[in-house]
Amino acid sequence: MAIINGFRVDTNGNVWYKGTTRNFNVVMAMAADLVIAEADNLVQIGAILPEDVMTSGIFVDVIVK
């Protein structure tokens, strides 16, 4: 299980990180069986540009605001 923190997370689970949270969150999300994404800012689908997505929503199981 991994708990990751994203600055911006859309309702589909796509995550954009700010600062050093990018260091291990990406790897942990890919390695864990269950991923809980804590969102600083929960946004609608499309608010994060596709080229800015750092962790794809396919890896995220639960989103918490």
N, CA, C and O atoms as a MOPAC input file, in Angstrom:
PM7 MOZYME 1SCF
protein

 N      0.84300 1    -1.17800 1     0.00000 1
 C      0.00000 1     0.00000 1     0.00000 1
 C      0.88800 1     1.24100 1     0.00000 1
 O      1.91600 1     1.28000 1     0.67600 1
 N      0.48500 1     2.23800 1    -0.75400 1
 C      1.21800 1     3.50100 1    -0.80800 1
 C      0.23400 1     4.65400 1    -0.67000 1
 O     -0.84300 1     4.65300 1    -1.26700 1
 N      0.62700 1     5.62500 1     0.12300 1
 C     -0.13800 1     6.87100 1     0.24300 1
 C      0.72700 1     7.96000 1    -0.38700 1
 O      1.81900 1     8.25900 1     0.09400 1
 N      0.22300 1     8.54300 1    -1.46500 1
 C      0.97400 1     9.58600 1    -2.15700 1
 C      0.23800 1    10.91500 1    -2.01400 1
 O     -0.97300 1    10.95100 1    -1.79500 1
 N      0.98300 1    11.99100 1    -2.14200 1
 C      0.39500 1    13.32000 1    -2.03500 1
 C      0.63200 1    14.05600 1    -3.33300 1
 O      1.77200 1    14.22300 1    -3.76500 1
 N     -0.45900 1    14.50100 1    -3.95800 1
 C     -0.35000 1    15.26300 1    -5.19600 1
 C     -0.86600 1    16.67200 1    -5.00300 1
 O     -1.86100 1    16.88400 1    -4.31000 1
 N     -0.20300 1    17.62900 1    -5.60600 1
 C     -0.66000 1    19.00900 1    -5.50200 1
 C     -1.98200 1    19.18200 1    -6.24200 1
 O     -2.90400 1    19.83900 1    -5.75800 1
 N     -2.05100 1    18.57300 1    -7.43400 1
 C     -3.26900 1    18.63100 1    -8.22400 1
 C     -3.62500 1    17.20900 1    -8.65900 1
 O     -2.82400 1    16.53300 1    -9.30400 1
 N     -4.83000 1    16.75900 1    -8.30300 1
 C     -5.30300 1    15.42800 1    -8.67500 1
 C     -6.67300 1    15.60000 1    -9.31400 1
 O     -7.54400 1    16.26300 1    -8.75100 1
 N     -6.86800 1    15.00300 1   -10.49000 1
 C     -8.19100 1    15.10200 1   -11.09900 1
 C     -9.06100 1    13.93200 1   -10.65700 1
 O     -8.57300 1    12.98700 1   -10.03700 1
 N    -10.32200 1    13.99900 1   -10.97000 1
 C    -11.28000 1    12.99700 1   -10.48800 1
 C    -11.06900 1    11.62700 1   -11.13000 1
 O    -11.68700 1    10.64500 1   -10.71600 1
 N    -10.20800 1    11.55900 1   -12.12800 1
 C     -9.86800 1    10.29000 1   -12.75600 1
 C     -8.63300 1     9.65100 1   -12.11300 1
 O     -8.30000 1     8.50500 1   -12.41400 1
 N     -7.95400 1    10.39100 1   -11.22700 1
 C     -6.78600 1     9.86800 1   -10.52400 1
 C     -5.45100 1    10.31200 1   -11.07900 1
 O     -4.41100 1     9.92900 1   -10.54300 1
 N     -5.44300 1    11.10800 1   -12.13600 1
 C     -4.18500 1    11.62400 1   -12.67200 1
 C     -3.59200 1    12.62800 1   -11.69600 1
 O     -4.30900 1    13.46400 1   -11.14600 1
 N     -2.28000 1    12.54500 1   -11.48000 1
 C     -1.63400 1    13.33700 1   -10.42500 1
 C     -0.54100 1    14.22200 1   -11.00800 1
 O      0.23100 1    13.80000 1   -11.86900 1
 N     -0.49400 1    15.46500 1   -10.51600 1
 C      0.59700 1    16.39700 1   -10.79700 1
 C      1.21500 1    16.77800 1    -9.46400 1
 O      0.51600 1    17.21400 1    -8.54900 1
 N      2.53200 1    16.61100 1    -9.35600 1
 C      3.23700 1    16.89700 1    -8.11300 1
 C      3.88900 1    18.25900 1    -8.16100 1
 O      4.19500 1    18.78300 1    -9.23200 1
 N      4.10000 1    18.82900 1    -6.98000 1
 C      4.77600 1    20.11500 1    -6.87000 1
 C      5.99700 1    19.92500 1    -5.97600 1
 O      5.89000 1    19.37500 1    -4.87900 1
 N      7.13000 1    20.36900 1    -6.43600 1
 C      8.34400 1    20.30000 1    -5.62600 1
 C      8.91900 1    18.89800 1    -5.51700 1
 O      8.89300 1    18.12400 1    -6.47400 1
 N      9.43700 1    18.58400 1    -4.34200 1
 C     10.15600 1    17.32400 1    -4.14700 1
 C      9.24900 1    16.12100 1    -3.93600 1
 O      9.74900 1    15.00100 1    -3.83000 1
 N      7.93800 1    16.31000 1    -3.87100 1
 C      7.04500 1    15.15200 1    -3.73000 1
 C      7.13100 1    14.24800 1    -4.95700 1
 O      6.66100 1    13.11100 1    -4.92500 1
 N      7.71500 1    14.73700 1    -6.01000 1
 C      7.87400 1    13.96300 1    -7.24200 1
 C      8.94400 1    12.87700 1    -7.10800 1
 O      8.94900 1    11.91700 1    -7.87900 1
 N      9.85100 1    13.02300 1    -6.13200 1
 C     10.98900 1    12.11300 1    -6.02200 1
 C     10.58800 1    10.65300 1    -5.87400 1
 O     11.05800 1     9.81300 1    -6.64100 1
 N      9.73600 1    10.32800 1    -4.91100 1
 C      9.42000 1     8.93600 1    -4.64300 1
 C      7.96400 1     8.56300 1    -4.91000 1
 O      7.66000 1     7.37800 1    -5.05100 1
 N      7.06800 1     9.52200 1    -4.98200 1
 C      5.65600 1     9.21300 1    -5.16700 1
 C      5.38000 1     8.46800 1    -6.46900 1
 O      4.54800 1     7.56200 1    -6.49800 1
 N      6.06300 1     8.83700 1    -7.53500 1
 C      5.83900 1     8.19800 1    -8.83400 1
 C      6.21700 1     6.71800 1    -8.75800 1
 O      5.46200 1     5.85900 1    -9.21300 1
 N      7.37700 1     6.42400 1    -8.18800 1
 C      7.85700 1     5.04600 1    -8.09300 1
 C      6.97800 1     4.23700 1    -7.14800 1
 O      6.64600 1     3.08800 1    -7.44000 1
 N      6.60200 1     4.82300 1    -6.02200 1
 C      5.77500 1     4.11300 1    -5.04800 1
 C      4.40100 1     3.78500 1    -5.62400 1
 O      3.85100 1     2.72000 1    -5.34300 1
 N      3.84300 1     4.68600 1    -6.42200 1
 C      2.53300 1     4.43500 1    -7.02600 1
 C      2.59100 1     3.25900 1    -7.99500 1
 O      1.62600 1     2.50200 1    -8.10200 1
 N      3.69400 1     3.09700 1    -8.69300 1
 C      3.82300 1     1.99700 1    -9.63800 1
 C      4.13600 1     0.67400 1    -8.94200 1
 O      3.84100 1    -0.39100 1    -9.48300 1
 N      4.72700 1     0.72900 1    -7.75700 1
 C      5.14700 1    -0.48800 1    -7.07100 1
 C      4.08000 1    -1.06700 1    -6.14200 1
 O      4.10500 1    -2.26300 1    -5.84900 1
 N      3.15500 1    -0.25000 1    -5.68000 1
 C      2.19600 1    -0.68700 1    -4.66200 1
 C      0.98600 1    -1.39800 1    -5.26200 1
 O      0.61300 1    -1.17500 1    -6.41400 1
 N      0.38900 1    -2.25700 1    -4.44300 1
 C     -0.84900 1    -2.93800 1    -4.84400 1
 C     -2.06000 1    -2.02500 1    -4.70200 1
 O     -2.98200 1    -2.07800 1    -5.51600 1
 N     -2.05700 1    -1.19100 1    -3.67300 1
 C     -3.15000 1    -0.25400 1    -3.39800 1
 C     -2.55300 1     1.13800 1    -3.25100 1
 O     -1.63900 1     1.33800 1    -2.45100 1
 N     -3.05500 1     2.09500 1    -4.01000 1
 C     -2.53100 1     3.46100 1    -3.97400 1
 C     -3.64100 1     4.41600 1    -3.56100 1
 O     -4.70600 1     4.46300 1    -4.17800 1
 N     -3.36800 1     5.17800 1    -2.50100 1
 C     -4.28000 1     6.21100 1    -2.02300 1
 C     -3.62700 1     7.54700 1    -2.34000 1
 O     -2.52100 1     7.82500 1    -1.87600 1
 N     -4.30000 1     8.36800 1    -3.12400 1
 C     -3.76900 1     9.67500 1    -3.50000 1
 C     -4.45500 1    10.74900 1    -2.67000 1
 O     -5.67400 1    10.90800 1    -2.72700 1
 N     -3.66200 1    11.48200 1    -1.90000 1
 C     -4.16800 1    12.61100 1    -1.12500 1
 C     -4.02200 1    13.85300 1    -2.00100 1
 O     -2.91900 1    14.18600 1    -2.43300 1
 N     -5.12900 1    14.53100 1    -2.26200 1
 C     -5.12900 1    15.67600 1    -3.17200 1
 C     -5.13500 1    16.98800 1    -2.40300 1
 O     -6.01700 1    17.22800 1    -1.57800 1
 N     -4.14700 1    17.83700 1    -2.67700 1
 C     -4.18400 1    19.19700 1    -2.14300 1
 C     -5.27100 1    19.99300 1    -2.85200 1
 O     -5.99300 1    20.77500 1    -2.23300 1
 N     -5.37500 1    19.77800 1    -4.16100 1
 C     -6.40400 1    20.42500 1    -4.97900 1
 C     -7.04400 1    19.36000 1    -5.86100 1
 O     -6.39500 1    18.80900 1    -6.74900 1
 N     -8.30200 1    19.07700 1    -5.61700 1
 C     -9.03900 1    18.12600 1    -6.43900 1
 C     -9.68700 1    18.90300 1    -7.58200 1
 O    -10.48600 1    19.81000 1    -7.34900 1
 N     -9.34100 1    18.54200 1    -8.82400 1
 C     -9.81400 1    19.27500 1    -9.99500 1
 C    -10.57700 1    18.34400 1   -10.92200 1
 O    -10.54600 1    17.12400 1   -10.76100 1
 N    -11.25500 1    18.92600 1   -11.88200 1
 C    -12.01700 1    18.15900 1   -12.86600 1
 C    -11.09000 1    17.55800 1   -13.91900 1
 O     -9.96000 1    18.01000 1   -14.10500 1
 N    -11.58500 1    16.54200 1   -14.59400 1
 C    -10.81800 1    15.92000 1   -15.67700 1
 C    -10.55400 1    16.96600 1   -16.75700 1
 O    -11.46100 1    17.68800 1   -17.16900 1
 N     -9.31900 1    17.03800 1   -17.20400 1
 C     -8.92900 1    18.00500 1   -18.22300 1
 C     -8.22000 1    19.22200 1   -17.66300 1
 O     -7.62700 1    19.99000 1   -18.42100 1
 N     -8.26800 1    19.41600 1   -16.35000 1
 C     -7.59500 1    20.57000 1   -15.74400 1
 C     -6.08100 1    20.37700 1   -15.70700 1
 O     -5.33100 1    21.35100 1   -15.65400 1
 N     -5.63600 1    19.13200 1   -15.73500 1
 C     -4.20900 1    18.83100 1   -15.80500 1
 C     -3.91200 1    18.45900 1   -17.25600 1
 O     -4.50700 1    17.52700 1   -17.79800 1
 N     -3.00800 1    19.17800 1   -17.86900 1
 C     -2.66200 1    18.88500 1   -19.26100 1
 C     -2.03300 1    17.49500 1   -19.35300 1
 O     -1.30900 1    17.08900 1   -18.44500 1
 N     -2.29700 1    16.76200 1   -20.43100 1
 C     -1.76500 1    15.40000 1   -20.55400 1
 C     -0.25000 1    15.31400 1   -20.39600 1
 O      0.25300 1    14.34800 1   -19.82200 1
 N      0.47900 1    16.30300 1   -20.89200 1
 C      1.94000 1    16.27000 1   -20.76900 1
 C      2.42500 1    16.60100 1   -19.35300 1
 O      3.60300 1    16.41200 1   -19.04800 1
 N      1.53400 1    17.09000 1   -18.48600 1
 C      1.89600 1    17.40200 1   -17.10800 1
 C      1.55400 1    16.28600 1   -16.12200 1
 O      1.92200 1    16.36800 1   -14.95100 1
 N      0.85700 1    15.24600 1   -16.58000 1
 C      0.50400 1    14.12900 1   -15.69500 1
 C      1.77100 1    13.36700 1   -15.34200 1
 O      2.49600 1    12.90600 1   -16.22300 1
 N      2.03400 1    13.23700 1   -14.03300 1
 C      3.23300 1    12.54400 1   -13.57500 1
 C      2.92600 1    11.12200 1   -13.11200 1
 O      3.76500 1    10.23100 1   -13.24400 1
 N      1.74100 1    10.91100 1   -12.57700 1
 C      1.27100 1     9.56300 1   -12.25100 1
 C     -0.08500 1     9.39400 1   -12.90000 1
 O     -1.01300 1    10.16300 1   -12.65000 1
 N     -0.18400 1     8.38700 1   -13.72800 1
 C     -1.43100 1     8.14300 1   -14.44600 1
 C     -2.50300 1     7.61900 1   -13.50800 1
 O     -2.20700 1     6.93900 1   -12.52500 1
 N     -3.73200 1     7.93400 1   -13.81600 1
 C     -4.86500 1     7.52400 1   -12.99600 1
 C     -5.03900 1     6.02300 1   -12.91700 1
 O     -5.72600 1     5.53900 1   -12.01800 1
 N     -4.44600 1     5.27600 1   -13.81800 1
 C     -4.56900 1     3.83100 1   -13.79900 1
 C     -3.89900 1     3.21900 1   -12.56500 1
 O     -4.24900 1     2.11000 1   -12.16200 1
 N     -2.94400 1     3.92600 1   -11.96400 1
 C     -2.24300 1     3.43200 1   -10.78300 1
 C     -2.94500 1     3.80400 1    -9.48900 1
 O     -2.65700 1     3.20700 1    -8.45100 1
 N     -3.85200 1     4.76500 1    -9.51400 1
 C     -4.50100 1     5.27100 1    -8.30800 1
 C     -5.81800 1     4.54600 1    -8.07100 1
 O     -6.65800 1     4.45600 1    -8.96600 1
 N     -5.99400 1     4.02000 1    -6.83800 1
 C     -7.20000 1     3.28700 1    -6.48900 1
 C     -8.19900 1     4.14100 1    -5.72500 1
 O     -9.40600 1     4.00200 1    -5.92400 1
 N     -7.71300 1     5.03000 1    -4.84700 1
 C     -8.57500 1     5.84500 1    -3.99500 1
 C     -8.05500 1     7.27100 1    -3.99400 1
 O     -6.84800 1     7.50200 1    -3.93600 1
 N     -8.98600 1     8.23700 1    -4.06100 1
 C     -8.60900 1     9.65900 1    -3.99800 1
 C     -9.23500 1    10.25300 1    -2.74100 1
 O    -10.43300 1    10.10200 1    -2.49800 1
 N     -8.40000 1    10.93800 1    -1.93800 1
 C     -8.85300 1    11.58000 1    -0.70500 1
 C     -8.51000 1    13.05400 1    -0.78200 1
 O     -7.38000 1    13.41600 1    -1.11200 1
 N     -9.47800 1    13.91000 1    -0.48000 1
 C     -9.20800 1    15.35100 1    -0.49000 1
 C     -8.64400 1    15.78800 1     0.82400 1
 O     -8.35200 1    16.96900 1     1.00800 1

